[in-house]
Tab-separated table of C-alpha atoms in Angstrom:
chain	number	residue	atom	x	y	z
X	1	UNK	CA	0.039	0.158	-0.017
X	2	UNK	CA	2.894	2.441	0.793
X	3	UNK	CA	4.321	1.707	-2.703
X	4	UNK	CA	0.901	2.816	-4.193
X	5	UNK	CA	0.994	5.967	-2.008
X	6	UNK	CA	4.440	6.764	-3.167
X	7	UNK	CA	3.548	6.334	-6.672
X	8	UNK	CA	0.598	8.463	-6.383
X	9	UNK	CA	2.650	11.211	-5.076
X	10	UNK	CA	5.377	11.043	-7.810
X	11	UNK	CA	2.617	10.998	-10.396
X	12	UNK	CA	1.012	14.196	-8.872
X	13	UNK	CA	4.375	15.989	-8.865
X	14	UNK	CA	5.275	15.506	-12.610
X	15	UNK	CA	4.995	18.669	-14.603
X	16	UNK	CA	1.640	18.876	-16.611
X	17	UNK	CA	1.797	17.870	-20.246
X	18	UNK	CA	0.907	20.422	-22.898
X	19	UNK	CA	-2.748	19.188	-23.336
X	20	UNK	CA	-3.199	19.048	-19.534
X	21	UNK	CA	-2.023	22.697	-19.422
X	22	UNK	CA	-4.239	23.842	-22.278
X	23	UNK	CA	-7.089	22.002	-20.737
X	24	UNK	CA	-6.691	23.742	-17.543
X	25	UNK	CA	-6.224	27.052	-18.940
X	26	UNK	CA	-7.873	27.239	-22.399
X	27	UNK	CA	-8.160	30.922	-22.424
X	28	UNK	CA	-4.359	31.029	-23.361
X	29	UNK	CA	-5.347	30.073	-26.935
X	30	UNK	CA	-7.841	32.790	-27.049
X	31	UNK	CA	-6.106	35.598	-25.218
X	32	UNK	CA	-4.484	37.287	-28.095
X	33	UNK	CA	-1.064	36.994	-26.719
X	34	UNK	CA	0.623	35.444	-29.661
X	35	UNK	CA	4.391	35.296	-29.573
X	36	UNK	CA	6.203	36.312	-32.896
X	37	UNK	CA	9.182	34.333	-34.290
X	38	UNK	CA	11.249	34.168	-37.259
X	39	UNK	CA	12.501	30.994	-38.863
X	40	UNK	CA	14.821	30.175	-41.717
X	41	UNK	CA	14.111	27.598	-44.125
X	42	UNK	CA	17.781	26.814	-45.254
X	43	UNK	CA	18.013	24.733	-48.563
X	44	UNK	CA	20.757	23.960	-51.188
X	45	UNK	CA	20.633	22.273	-54.633
X	46	UNK	CA	21.850	18.723	-54.522
X	47	UNK	CA	24.794	18.090	-56.918
X	48	UNK	CA	24.026	21.439	-58.831
X	49	UNK	CA	20.788	19.986	-60.101
X	50	UNK	CA	17.244	20.831	-59.783
X	51	UNK	CA	16.719	18.674	-56.515
X	52	UNK	CA	16.882	20.588	-53.199
X	53	UNK	CA	17.627	19.550	-49.742
X	54	UNK	CA	16.505	21.262	-46.730
X	55	UNK	CA	18.221	21.752	-43.223
X	56	UNK	CA	16.545	20.239	-40.222
X	57	UNK	CA	17.932	20.082	-36.845
X	58	UNK	CA	17.095	18.959	-33.428
X	59	UNK	CA	16.088	21.379	-30.763
X	60	UNK	CA	18.083	21.689	-27.717
X	61	UNK	CA	15.473	20.919	-25.169
X	62	UNK	CA	13.253	18.190	-26.368
X	63	UNK	CA	15.547	16.880	-29.263
X	64	UNK	CA	12.474	17.140	-31.802
X	65	UNK	CA	13.280	18.156	-35.425
X	66	UNK	CA	13.014	21.720	-36.144
X	67	UNK	CA	14.174	24.465	-38.525
X	68	UNK	CA	16.289	27.383	-37.129
X	69	UNK	CA	14.127	30.026	-35.471
X	70	UNK	CA	14.283	32.647	-32.959
X	71	UNK	CA	12.574	35.694	-31.230
X	72	UNK	CA	12.666	39.182	-32.733
X	73	UNK	CA	16.016	41.172	-32.071
X	74	UNK	CA	15.960	45.012	-31.476
X	75	UNK	CA	17.215	47.063	-34.577
X	76	UNK	CA	17.054	44.115	-36.800
X	77	UNK	CA	14.474	43.181	-39.550
X	78	UNK	CA	12.731	39.842	-39.485
X	79	UNK	CA	14.750	38.522	-42.489
X	80	UNK	CA	18.039	39.360	-40.659
X	81	UNK	CA	16.800	37.645	-37.468
X	82	UNK	CA	16.255	34.434	-39.617
X	83	UNK	CA	19.611	34.675	-41.060
X	84	UNK	CA	21.269	35.018	-37.868
X	85	UNK	CA	19.325	32.274	-36.224
X	86	UNK	CA	20.500	29.937	-39.261
X	87	UNK	CA	24.074	30.924	-38.559
X	88	UNK	CA	23.975	30.610	-34.731
X	89	UNK	CA	22.078	27.497	-34.757
X	90	UNK	CA	23.291	25.625	-37.770
X	91	UNK	CA	26.370	27.318	-38.954
X	92	UNK	CA	25.030	28.268	-42.499
X	93	UNK	CA	24.916	31.548	-44.353
X	94	UNK	CA	23.350	32.502	-47.678
X	95	UNK	CA	20.910	34.542	-49.536
X	96	UNK	CA	17.825	35.278	-47.491
X	97	UNK	CA	14.656	36.298	-48.942
X	98	UNK	CA	13.447	39.578	-47.648
X	99	UNK	CA	9.664	38.714	-47.432
X	100	UNK	CA	8.417	35.561	-45.664
X	101	UNK	CA	7.673	32.695	-47.961
X	102	UNK	CA	5.180	30.912	-45.378
X	103	UNK	CA	4.001	30.897	-41.834
X	104	UNK	CA	3.030	28.503	-39.179
X	105	UNK	CA	1.954	28.382	-35.500
X	106	UNK	CA	2.705	26.120	-32.784
X	107	UNK	CA	2.492	25.943	-28.873
X	108	UNK	CA	5.816	27.345	-27.358
X	109	UNK	CA	7.005	26.009	-23.963
X	110	UNK	CA	8.348	29.040	-22.121
X	111	UNK	CA	11.238	29.024	-19.577
X	112	UNK	CA	8.832	29.360	-16.702
X	113	UNK	CA	6.845	26.165	-17.726
X	114	UNK	CA	3.945	28.086	-19.209
X	115	UNK	CA	2.898	27.649	-22.649
X	116	UNK	CA	2.166	30.438	-25.253
X	117	UNK	CA	0.911	30.437	-28.851
X	118	UNK	CA	3.501	31.396	-31.291
X	119	UNK	CA	3.272	32.715	-34.867
X	120	UNK	CA	6.518	31.808	-36.895
X	121	UNK	CA	7.180	33.743	-40.244
X	122	UNK	CA	9.537	31.542	-42.642
X	123	UNK	CA	12.226	33.157	-44.537
X	124	UNK	CA	13.700	31.201	-47.410
X	125	UNK	CA	17.830	30.930	-47.191
X	126	UNK	CA	19.513	29.688	-50.134
X	127	UNK	CA	22.838	28.148	-48.229
X	128	UNK	CA	26.021	29.215	-49.818
X	129	UNK	CA	28.479	28.629	-47.070
X	130	UNK	CA	28.799	26.162	-43.919
X	131	UNK	CA	31.079	26.885	-41.100
X	132	UNK	CA	32.882	24.167	-39.037
X	133	UNK	CA	32.369	26.236	-35.971
X	134	UNK	CA	29.361	27.933	-34.844
X	135	UNK	CA	27.673	29.149	-31.575
X	136	UNK	CA	25.458	26.133	-30.991
X	137	UNK	CA	27.774	23.401	-32.565
X	138	UNK	CA	27.522	20.209	-30.536
X	139	UNK	CA	24.213	21.220	-29.107
X	140	UNK	CA	21.977	20.049	-32.091
X	141	UNK	CA	21.988	17.271	-34.597
X	142	UNK	CA	21.825	18.550	-38.290
X	143	UNK	CA	20.466	16.881	-41.303
X	144	UNK	CA	20.056	17.700	-44.973
X	145	UNK	CA	17.134	15.936	-46.343
X	146	UNK	CA	14.457	16.221	-49.050
X	147	UNK	CA	11.683	18.484	-48.315
X	148	UNK	CA	9.314	15.425	-47.931
X	149	UNK	CA	11.680	13.724	-45.243
X	150	UNK	CA	11.794	17.079	-43.556
X	151	UNK	CA	7.987	17.248	-43.260
X	152	UNK	CA	8.090	13.697	-42.037
X	153	UNK	CA	10.376	14.650	-39.263
X	154	UNK	CA	8.876	17.950	-37.966
X	155	UNK	CA	5.960	17.840	-35.625
X	156	UNK	CA	4.145	20.901	-36.376
X	157	UNK	CA	1.306	20.495	-38.871
X	158	UNK	CA	1.369	23.626	-40.757
X	159	UNK	CA	5.112	23.496	-41.120
X	160	UNK	CA	4.664	19.893	-42.360
X	161	UNK	CA	2.360	21.131	-45.093
X	162	UNK	CA	4.693	23.927	-46.128
X	163	UNK	CA	7.684	21.681	-46.438
X	164	UNK	CA	5.861	18.970	-48.598
X	165	UNK	CA	5.045	21.809	-50.990
X	166	UNK	CA	8.170	23.452	-50.993
X	167	UNK	CA	10.151	24.821	-54.016
X	168	UNK	CA	12.797	27.361	-53.909
X	169	UNK	CA	11.783	30.614	-55.379
X	170	UNK	CA	8.418	29.322	-56.518
X	171	UNK	CA	5.726	31.829	-57.203
X	172	UNK	CA	3.579	30.045	-54.305
X	173	UNK	CA	6.489	30.639	-52.076
X	174	UNK	CA	7.177	34.254	-52.493
X	175	UNK	CA	5.658	37.757	-52.554
X	176	UNK	CA	7.935	39.835	-54.437
X	177	UNK	CA	11.271	38.086	-54.725
X	178	UNK	CA	13.730	40.332	-53.016
X	179	UNK	CA	16.904	38.715	-51.705
X	180	UNK	CA	19.458	39.899	-49.176
X	181	UNK	CA	23.052	38.478	-48.324
X	182	UNK	CA	22.764	36.976	-44.799
């Protein structure tokens, strides 16, 4: 009997799952308090041909597959933030499209244990250089995969849909085609 009591106490002390947290406070989703992030969809052409590979990496916390992304930065434009995140998290540099090519939403775990809905604008980055050393080297696993494989690996449904349809520079992906070196 003591073992059961002990098990109940350890279960009660576990942190709430995302769904448990949202069930307890559904107003989080409707509070209008969405957080903004910017992501880099890094790609390269395979063997100089028309086929592309996209970069996915594991997150530092959960180890799930993601694309480089981060929070807004003072005095930086959104596409510049995406380029900085690609460099710091994956050690890649290239040409970044100035306008977002897509958007997805997800629920972000915050440092205090709360959850907040986040909107992520996606910026296309054609990778032209990769570094051996970068800020988060060794903290993440990186993989160059087909867009379809990237879609299989990531969890966010909207990002999956975007990756399955991804074609660099495709009219469906861009608004006015401006590029910037990043």
